[in-house]
Short mmCIF file of C-alpha atoms and ligand atoms in Angstrom, two decimals:
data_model
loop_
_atom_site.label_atom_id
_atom_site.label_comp_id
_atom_site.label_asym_id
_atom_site.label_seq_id
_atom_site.Cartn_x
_atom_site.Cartn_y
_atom_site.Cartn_z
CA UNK X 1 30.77 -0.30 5.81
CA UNK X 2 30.71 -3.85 4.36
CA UNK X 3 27.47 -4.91 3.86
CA UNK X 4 27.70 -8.35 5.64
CA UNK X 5 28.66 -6.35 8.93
CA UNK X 6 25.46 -3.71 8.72
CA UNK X 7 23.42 -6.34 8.84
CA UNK X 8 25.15 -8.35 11.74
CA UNK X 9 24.42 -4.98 13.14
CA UNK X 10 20.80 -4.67 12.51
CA UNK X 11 20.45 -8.10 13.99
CA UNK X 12 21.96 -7.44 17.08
CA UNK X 13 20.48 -4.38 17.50
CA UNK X 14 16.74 -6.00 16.86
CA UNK X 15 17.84 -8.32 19.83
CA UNK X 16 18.82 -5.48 22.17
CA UNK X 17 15.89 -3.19 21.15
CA UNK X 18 13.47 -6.00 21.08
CA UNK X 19 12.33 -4.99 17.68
CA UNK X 20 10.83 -6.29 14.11
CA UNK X 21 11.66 -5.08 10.82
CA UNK X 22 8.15 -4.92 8.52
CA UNK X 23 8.92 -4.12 4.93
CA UNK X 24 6.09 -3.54 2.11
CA UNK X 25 6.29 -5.36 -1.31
CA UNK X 26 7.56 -2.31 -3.07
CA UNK X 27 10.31 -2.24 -0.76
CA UNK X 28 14.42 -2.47 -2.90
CA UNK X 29 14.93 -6.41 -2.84
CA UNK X 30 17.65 -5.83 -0.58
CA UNK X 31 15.45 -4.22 2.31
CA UNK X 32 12.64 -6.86 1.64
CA UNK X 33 15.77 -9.54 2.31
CA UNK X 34 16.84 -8.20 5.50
CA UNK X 35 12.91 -7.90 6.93
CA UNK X 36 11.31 -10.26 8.95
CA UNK X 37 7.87 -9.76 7.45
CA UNK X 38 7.18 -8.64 3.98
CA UNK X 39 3.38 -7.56 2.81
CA UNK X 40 0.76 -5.40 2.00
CA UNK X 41 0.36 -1.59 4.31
CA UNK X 42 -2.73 -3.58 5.79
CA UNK X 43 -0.87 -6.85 6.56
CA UNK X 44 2.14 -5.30 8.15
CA UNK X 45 0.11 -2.89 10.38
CA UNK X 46 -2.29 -6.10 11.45
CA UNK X 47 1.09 -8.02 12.26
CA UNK X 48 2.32 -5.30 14.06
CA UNK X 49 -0.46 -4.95 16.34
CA UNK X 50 0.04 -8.55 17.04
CA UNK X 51 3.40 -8.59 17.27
CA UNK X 52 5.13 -9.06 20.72
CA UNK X 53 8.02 -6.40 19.94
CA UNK X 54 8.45 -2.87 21.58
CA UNK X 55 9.89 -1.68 18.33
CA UNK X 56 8.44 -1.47 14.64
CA UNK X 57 10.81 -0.70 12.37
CA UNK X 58 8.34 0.17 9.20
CA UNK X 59 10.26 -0.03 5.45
CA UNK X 60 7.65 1.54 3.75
CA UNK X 61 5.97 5.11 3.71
CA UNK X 62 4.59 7.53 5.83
CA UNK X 63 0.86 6.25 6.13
CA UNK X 64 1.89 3.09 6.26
CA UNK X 65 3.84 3.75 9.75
CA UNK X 66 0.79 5.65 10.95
CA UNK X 67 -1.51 2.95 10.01
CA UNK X 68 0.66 0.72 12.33
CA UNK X 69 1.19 3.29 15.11
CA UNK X 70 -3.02 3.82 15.21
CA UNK X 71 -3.51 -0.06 15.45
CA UNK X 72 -0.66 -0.53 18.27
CA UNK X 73 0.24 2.83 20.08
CA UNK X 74 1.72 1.43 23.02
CA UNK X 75 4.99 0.27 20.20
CA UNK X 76 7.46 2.81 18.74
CA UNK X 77 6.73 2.62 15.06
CA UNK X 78 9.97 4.38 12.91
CA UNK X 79 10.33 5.07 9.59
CA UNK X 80 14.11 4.83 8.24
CA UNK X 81 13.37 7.69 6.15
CA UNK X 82 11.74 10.76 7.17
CA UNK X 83 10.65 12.17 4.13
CA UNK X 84 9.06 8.86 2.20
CA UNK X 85 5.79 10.31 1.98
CA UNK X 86 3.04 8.53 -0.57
CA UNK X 87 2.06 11.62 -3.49
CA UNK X 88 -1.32 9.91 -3.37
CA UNK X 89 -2.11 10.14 0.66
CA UNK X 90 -0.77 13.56 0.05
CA UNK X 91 -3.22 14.66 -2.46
CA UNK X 92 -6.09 14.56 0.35
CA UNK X 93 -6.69 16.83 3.47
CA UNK X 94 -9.00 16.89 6.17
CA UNK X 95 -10.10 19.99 5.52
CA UNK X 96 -11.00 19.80 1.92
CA UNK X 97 -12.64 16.24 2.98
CA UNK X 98 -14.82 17.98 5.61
CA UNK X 99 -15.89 20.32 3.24
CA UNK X 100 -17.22 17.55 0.85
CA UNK X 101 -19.23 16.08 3.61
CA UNK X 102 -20.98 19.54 3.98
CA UNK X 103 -21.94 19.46 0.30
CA UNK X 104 -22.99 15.46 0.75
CA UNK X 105 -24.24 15.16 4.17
CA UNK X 106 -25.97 11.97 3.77
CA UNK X 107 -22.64 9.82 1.83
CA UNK X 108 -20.58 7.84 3.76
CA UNK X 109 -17.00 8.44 3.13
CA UNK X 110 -14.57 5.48 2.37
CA UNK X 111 -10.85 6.25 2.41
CA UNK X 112 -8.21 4.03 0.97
CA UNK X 113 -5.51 3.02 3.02
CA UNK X 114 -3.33 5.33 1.45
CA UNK X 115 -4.69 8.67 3.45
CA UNK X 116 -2.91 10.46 6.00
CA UNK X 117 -4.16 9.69 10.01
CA UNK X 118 -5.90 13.17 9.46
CA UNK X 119 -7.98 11.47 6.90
CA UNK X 120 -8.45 8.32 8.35
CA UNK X 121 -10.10 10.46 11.03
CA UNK X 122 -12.39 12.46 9.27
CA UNK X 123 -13.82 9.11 7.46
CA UNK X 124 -16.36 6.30 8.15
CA UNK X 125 -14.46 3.47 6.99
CA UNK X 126 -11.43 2.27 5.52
CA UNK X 127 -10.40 0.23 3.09
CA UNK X 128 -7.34 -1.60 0.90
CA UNK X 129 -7.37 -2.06 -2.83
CA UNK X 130 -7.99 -6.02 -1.96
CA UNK X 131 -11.58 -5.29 -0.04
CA UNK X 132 -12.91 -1.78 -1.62
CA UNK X 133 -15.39 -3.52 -3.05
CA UNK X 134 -16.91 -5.81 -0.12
CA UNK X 135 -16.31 -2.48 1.67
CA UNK X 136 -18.60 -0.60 -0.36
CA UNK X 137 -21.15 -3.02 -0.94
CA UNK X 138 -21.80 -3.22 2.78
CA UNK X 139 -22.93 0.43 3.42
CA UNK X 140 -26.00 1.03 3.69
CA UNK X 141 -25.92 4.13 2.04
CA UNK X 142 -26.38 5.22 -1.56
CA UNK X 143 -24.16 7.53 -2.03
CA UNK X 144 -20.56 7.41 -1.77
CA UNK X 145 -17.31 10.14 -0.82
CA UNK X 146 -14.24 7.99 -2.20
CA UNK X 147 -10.79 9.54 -1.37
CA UNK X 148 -8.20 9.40 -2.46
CA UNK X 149 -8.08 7.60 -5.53
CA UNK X 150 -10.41 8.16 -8.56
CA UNK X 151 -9.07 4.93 -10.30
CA UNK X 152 -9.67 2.68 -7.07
CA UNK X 153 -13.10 4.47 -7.33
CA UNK X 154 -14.14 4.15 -10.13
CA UNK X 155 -13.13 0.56 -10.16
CA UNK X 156 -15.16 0.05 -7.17
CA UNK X 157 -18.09 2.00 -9.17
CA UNK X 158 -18.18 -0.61 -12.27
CA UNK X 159 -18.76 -3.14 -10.01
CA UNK X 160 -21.38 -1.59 -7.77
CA UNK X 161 -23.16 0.97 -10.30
CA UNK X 162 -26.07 0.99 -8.33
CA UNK X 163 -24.44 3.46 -5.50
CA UNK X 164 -23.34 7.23 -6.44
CA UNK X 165 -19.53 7.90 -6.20
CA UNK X 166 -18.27 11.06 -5.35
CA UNK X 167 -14.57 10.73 -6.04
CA UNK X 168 -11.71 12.75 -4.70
CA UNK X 169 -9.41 13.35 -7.66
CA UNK X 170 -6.24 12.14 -6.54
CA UNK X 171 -4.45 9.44 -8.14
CA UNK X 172 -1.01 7.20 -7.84
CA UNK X 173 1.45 9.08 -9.83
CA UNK X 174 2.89 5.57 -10.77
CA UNK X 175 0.07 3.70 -11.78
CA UNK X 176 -1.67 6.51 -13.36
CA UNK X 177 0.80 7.31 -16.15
CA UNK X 178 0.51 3.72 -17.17
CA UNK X 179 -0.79 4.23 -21.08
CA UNK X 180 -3.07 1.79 -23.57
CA UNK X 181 0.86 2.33 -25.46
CA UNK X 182 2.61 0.69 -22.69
CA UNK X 183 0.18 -1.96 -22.49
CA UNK X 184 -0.24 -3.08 -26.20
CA UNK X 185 3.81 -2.72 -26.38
CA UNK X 186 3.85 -5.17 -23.56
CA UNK X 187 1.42 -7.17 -25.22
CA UNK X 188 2.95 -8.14 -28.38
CA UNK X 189 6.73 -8.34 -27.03
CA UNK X 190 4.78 -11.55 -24.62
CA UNK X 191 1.67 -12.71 -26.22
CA UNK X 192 1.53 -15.66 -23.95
CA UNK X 193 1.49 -13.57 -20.86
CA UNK X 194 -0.77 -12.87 -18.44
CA UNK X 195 -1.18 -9.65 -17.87
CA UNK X 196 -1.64 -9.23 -14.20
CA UNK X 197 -2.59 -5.15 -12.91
CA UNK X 198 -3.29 -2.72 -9.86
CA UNK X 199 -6.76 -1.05 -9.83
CA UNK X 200 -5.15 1.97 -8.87
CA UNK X 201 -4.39 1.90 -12.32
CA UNK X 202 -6.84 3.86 -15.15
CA UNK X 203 -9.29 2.09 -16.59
CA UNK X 204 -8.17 2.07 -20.14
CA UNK X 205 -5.66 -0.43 -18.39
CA UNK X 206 -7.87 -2.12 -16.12
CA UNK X 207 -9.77 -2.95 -19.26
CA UNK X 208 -6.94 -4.81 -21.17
CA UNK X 209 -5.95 -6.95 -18.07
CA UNK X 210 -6.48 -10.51 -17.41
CA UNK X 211 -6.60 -9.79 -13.60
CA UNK X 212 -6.82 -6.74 -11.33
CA UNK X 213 -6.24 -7.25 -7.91
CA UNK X 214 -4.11 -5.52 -4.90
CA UNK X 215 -0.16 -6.62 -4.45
CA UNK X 216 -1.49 -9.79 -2.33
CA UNK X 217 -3.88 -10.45 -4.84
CA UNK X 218 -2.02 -10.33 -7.75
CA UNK X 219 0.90 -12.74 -5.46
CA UNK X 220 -1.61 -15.39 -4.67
CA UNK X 221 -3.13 -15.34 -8.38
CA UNK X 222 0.25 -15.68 -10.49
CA UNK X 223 1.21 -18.24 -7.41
CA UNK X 224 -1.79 -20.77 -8.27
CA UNK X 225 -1.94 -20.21 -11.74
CA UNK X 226 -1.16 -22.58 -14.61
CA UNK X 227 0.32 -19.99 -16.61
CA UNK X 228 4.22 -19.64 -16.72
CA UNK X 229 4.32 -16.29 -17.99
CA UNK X 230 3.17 -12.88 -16.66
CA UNK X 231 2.97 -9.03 -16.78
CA UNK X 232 2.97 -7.58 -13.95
CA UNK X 233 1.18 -3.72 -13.75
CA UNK X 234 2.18 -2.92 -10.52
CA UNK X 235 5.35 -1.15 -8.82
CA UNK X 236 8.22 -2.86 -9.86
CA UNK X 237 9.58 -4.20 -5.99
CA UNK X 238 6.42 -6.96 -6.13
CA UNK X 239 8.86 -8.50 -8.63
CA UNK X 240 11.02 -9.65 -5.79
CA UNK X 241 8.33 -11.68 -3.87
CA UNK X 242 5.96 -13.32 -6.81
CA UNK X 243 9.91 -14.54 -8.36
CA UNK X 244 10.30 -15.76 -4.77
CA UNK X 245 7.36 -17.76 -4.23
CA UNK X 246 7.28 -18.93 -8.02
CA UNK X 247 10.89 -19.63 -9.46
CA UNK X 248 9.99 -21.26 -12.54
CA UNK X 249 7.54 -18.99 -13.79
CA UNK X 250 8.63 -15.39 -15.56
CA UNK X 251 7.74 -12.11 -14.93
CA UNK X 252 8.08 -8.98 -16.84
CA UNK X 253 6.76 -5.50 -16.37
CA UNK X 254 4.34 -4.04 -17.96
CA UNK X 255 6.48 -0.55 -17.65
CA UNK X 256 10.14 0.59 -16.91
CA UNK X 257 8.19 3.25 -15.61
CA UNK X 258 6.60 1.68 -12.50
CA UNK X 259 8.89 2.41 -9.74
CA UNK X 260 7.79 4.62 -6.96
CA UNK X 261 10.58 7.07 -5.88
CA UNK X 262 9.57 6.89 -2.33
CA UNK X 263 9.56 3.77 -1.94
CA UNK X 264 12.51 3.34 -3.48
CA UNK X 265 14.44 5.51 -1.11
CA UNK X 266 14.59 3.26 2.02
CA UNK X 267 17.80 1.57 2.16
CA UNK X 268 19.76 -1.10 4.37
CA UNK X 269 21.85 1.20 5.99
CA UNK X 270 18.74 3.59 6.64
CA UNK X 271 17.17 0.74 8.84
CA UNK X 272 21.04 0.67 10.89
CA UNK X 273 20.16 4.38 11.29
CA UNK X 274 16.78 3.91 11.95
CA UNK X 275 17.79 1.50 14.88
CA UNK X 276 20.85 2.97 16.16
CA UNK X 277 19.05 6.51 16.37
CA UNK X 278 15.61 5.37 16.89
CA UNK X 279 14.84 7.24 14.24
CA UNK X 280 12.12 8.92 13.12
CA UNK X 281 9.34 8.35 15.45
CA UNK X 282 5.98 7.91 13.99
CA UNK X 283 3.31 8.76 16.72
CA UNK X 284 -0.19 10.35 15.43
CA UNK X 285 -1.94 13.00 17.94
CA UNK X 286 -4.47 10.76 20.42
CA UNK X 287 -7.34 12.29 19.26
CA UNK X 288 -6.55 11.75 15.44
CA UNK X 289 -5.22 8.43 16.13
CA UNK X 290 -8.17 7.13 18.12
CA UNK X 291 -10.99 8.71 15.44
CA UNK X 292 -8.77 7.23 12.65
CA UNK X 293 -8.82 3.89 14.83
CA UNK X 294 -12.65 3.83 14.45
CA UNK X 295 -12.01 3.54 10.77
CA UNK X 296 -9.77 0.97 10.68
CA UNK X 297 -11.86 -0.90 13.35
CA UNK X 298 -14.98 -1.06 11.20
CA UNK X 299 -12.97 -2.50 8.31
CA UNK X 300 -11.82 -5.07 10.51
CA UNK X 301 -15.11 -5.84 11.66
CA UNK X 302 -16.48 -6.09 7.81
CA UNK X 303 -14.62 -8.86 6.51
O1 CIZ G 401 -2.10 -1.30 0.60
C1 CIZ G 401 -1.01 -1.47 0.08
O2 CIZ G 401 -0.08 -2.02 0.61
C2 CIZ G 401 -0.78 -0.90 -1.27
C3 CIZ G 401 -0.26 0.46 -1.35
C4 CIZ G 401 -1.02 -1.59 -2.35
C5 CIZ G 401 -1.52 -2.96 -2.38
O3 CIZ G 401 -2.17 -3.31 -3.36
O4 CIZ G 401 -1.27 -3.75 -1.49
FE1 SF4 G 402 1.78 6.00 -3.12
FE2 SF4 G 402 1.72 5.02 -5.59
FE3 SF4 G 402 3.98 4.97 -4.23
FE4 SF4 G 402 1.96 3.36 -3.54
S1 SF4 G 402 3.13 3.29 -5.44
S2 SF4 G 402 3.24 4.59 -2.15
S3 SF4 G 402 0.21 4.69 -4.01
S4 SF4 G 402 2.86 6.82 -4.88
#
């Protein structure tokens, strides 16, 4: 099918399902084209609980549809592709998390964003890679369970050494095979550049940046900055927005190697499917979904 005429279909199947297509900034560029809101997993699932449609269509992966479904149950949330899962969210489980709070009973446990529902449940708070640290820094108590990312963590740690981390050992297989190789490589081929990462990257990296900050973050910084050059150490589909916004600066990346497969896999004809099928449903168990709530809630409440 011509590609013109699948997305005259989308549109008129938005109008006749009375729907919204949310895509995240590591979305293809053609996805992030064809959506009517393009952000961060937090973002997204804050618009969509806002948002007056019955239908979410979510261009993104699997947490980030449940994040949305938790924060506005009443909507069918789908996800084009069944099996775009996050490696990182995966990397966690409820059980092994409630066995950690056994061994630390008096820690409060954080979990990113990027957790399963599960996860989300079995946590006190939640937070993104743009708040972690405000997050952190308003608990009360000294010692914290970080899951699932032991870069975000120990990010978060540098900047508040005074509190005890206890960090779950997963990491983003994307960021995290970022090396000091790629970076002084990147370095010398653009001297001038800024070099602009995610803290979900290791700190060897984190170290050599100019800036760390979350996908919005790193948007907004390159967008107000003097500099005309940048290089961006984050998954390659950001490239497609901070162009957007800023067409007379560059941007390079720091790595060919920062693409993540699953969210590469959503395509435009996926979110026809999606729509004409009303496929596949996203809807987290009510229990689940209303202790995960509570997480998401307090986060809300924090900033
Ligand atoms: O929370 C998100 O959307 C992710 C995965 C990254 C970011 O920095 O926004
Ligand atoms: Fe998960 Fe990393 Fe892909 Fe983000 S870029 S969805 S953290 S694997």
């Amino acid at each position: 099918m011509d590609s013109q005429l699948v997305v005259k279909r989308i549109d008129r199947l938005k109008e006749e399902k009375n729907a919204v297509i949310v895509a995240h900034y590591y979305q293809n560029d053609e996805v992030q084209e064809i959506a009517d809101v393009v952000g961060d997993s937090f973002a997204l699932a804050k618009y969509c609980a806002q948002s007056s449609k019955d239908v979410i269509v979510f261009c993104g992966v699997h947490f980030m549809a449940e994040s949305a479904n938790i924060l506005s149950p009443d909507k069918t949330v789908l996800l084009p592709v069944r099996d775009a899962g996050c490696p990182m969210a995966d990397m966690a489980d409820a059980e092994g998390l409630k066995k950690l709070k056994q061994q630390h009973p008096k820690a409060a446990v954080v979990c990113y964003i990027n957790t399963s529902a599960k996860v989300k449940a079995e946590s006190d708070i939640c937070c993104t890679s743009s708040n972690a640290v405000n997050i952190v820094k308003s608990l009360t108590e000294d010692e914290i369970i970080f899951v699932p990312d032991q870069n975000l963590a120990g990010y978060v740690e540098k900047k508040i050494p005074e509190k005890k981390f206890i960090k779950w050992p997963g990491y983003c297989i994307t960021h995290h095979r970022l090396t000091e190789n790629d970076v002084a490589k990147a370095r010398e081929s653009k001297p001038d550049a800024v070099m602009l990462v995610h803290p979900e990257c290791r700190d060897e990296i984190v170290r050599e940046a100019d800036f760390t900050g979350s996908t919005k973050q790193i948007i907004e910084y390159a967008s107000k900055s003097k500099a005309s050059e940048f290089i961006v150490g984050t998954e390659m589909g950001i490239l497609y927005e901070l162009k957007k916004r800023n067409p007379g600066k560059k941007f390079y990346l720091l790595s060919q190697g920062l693409i993540c497969p699953n969210m590469k896999k959503t395509s435009v004809k996926d979110v026809l499917f999606a729509l004409e099928k009303m496929q596949y449903r996203i809807a987290v168990e009510k229990d689940i979904r209303e202790k995960a709530k509570k997480s998401l809630d307090r986060m809300l409440a924090c900033k």
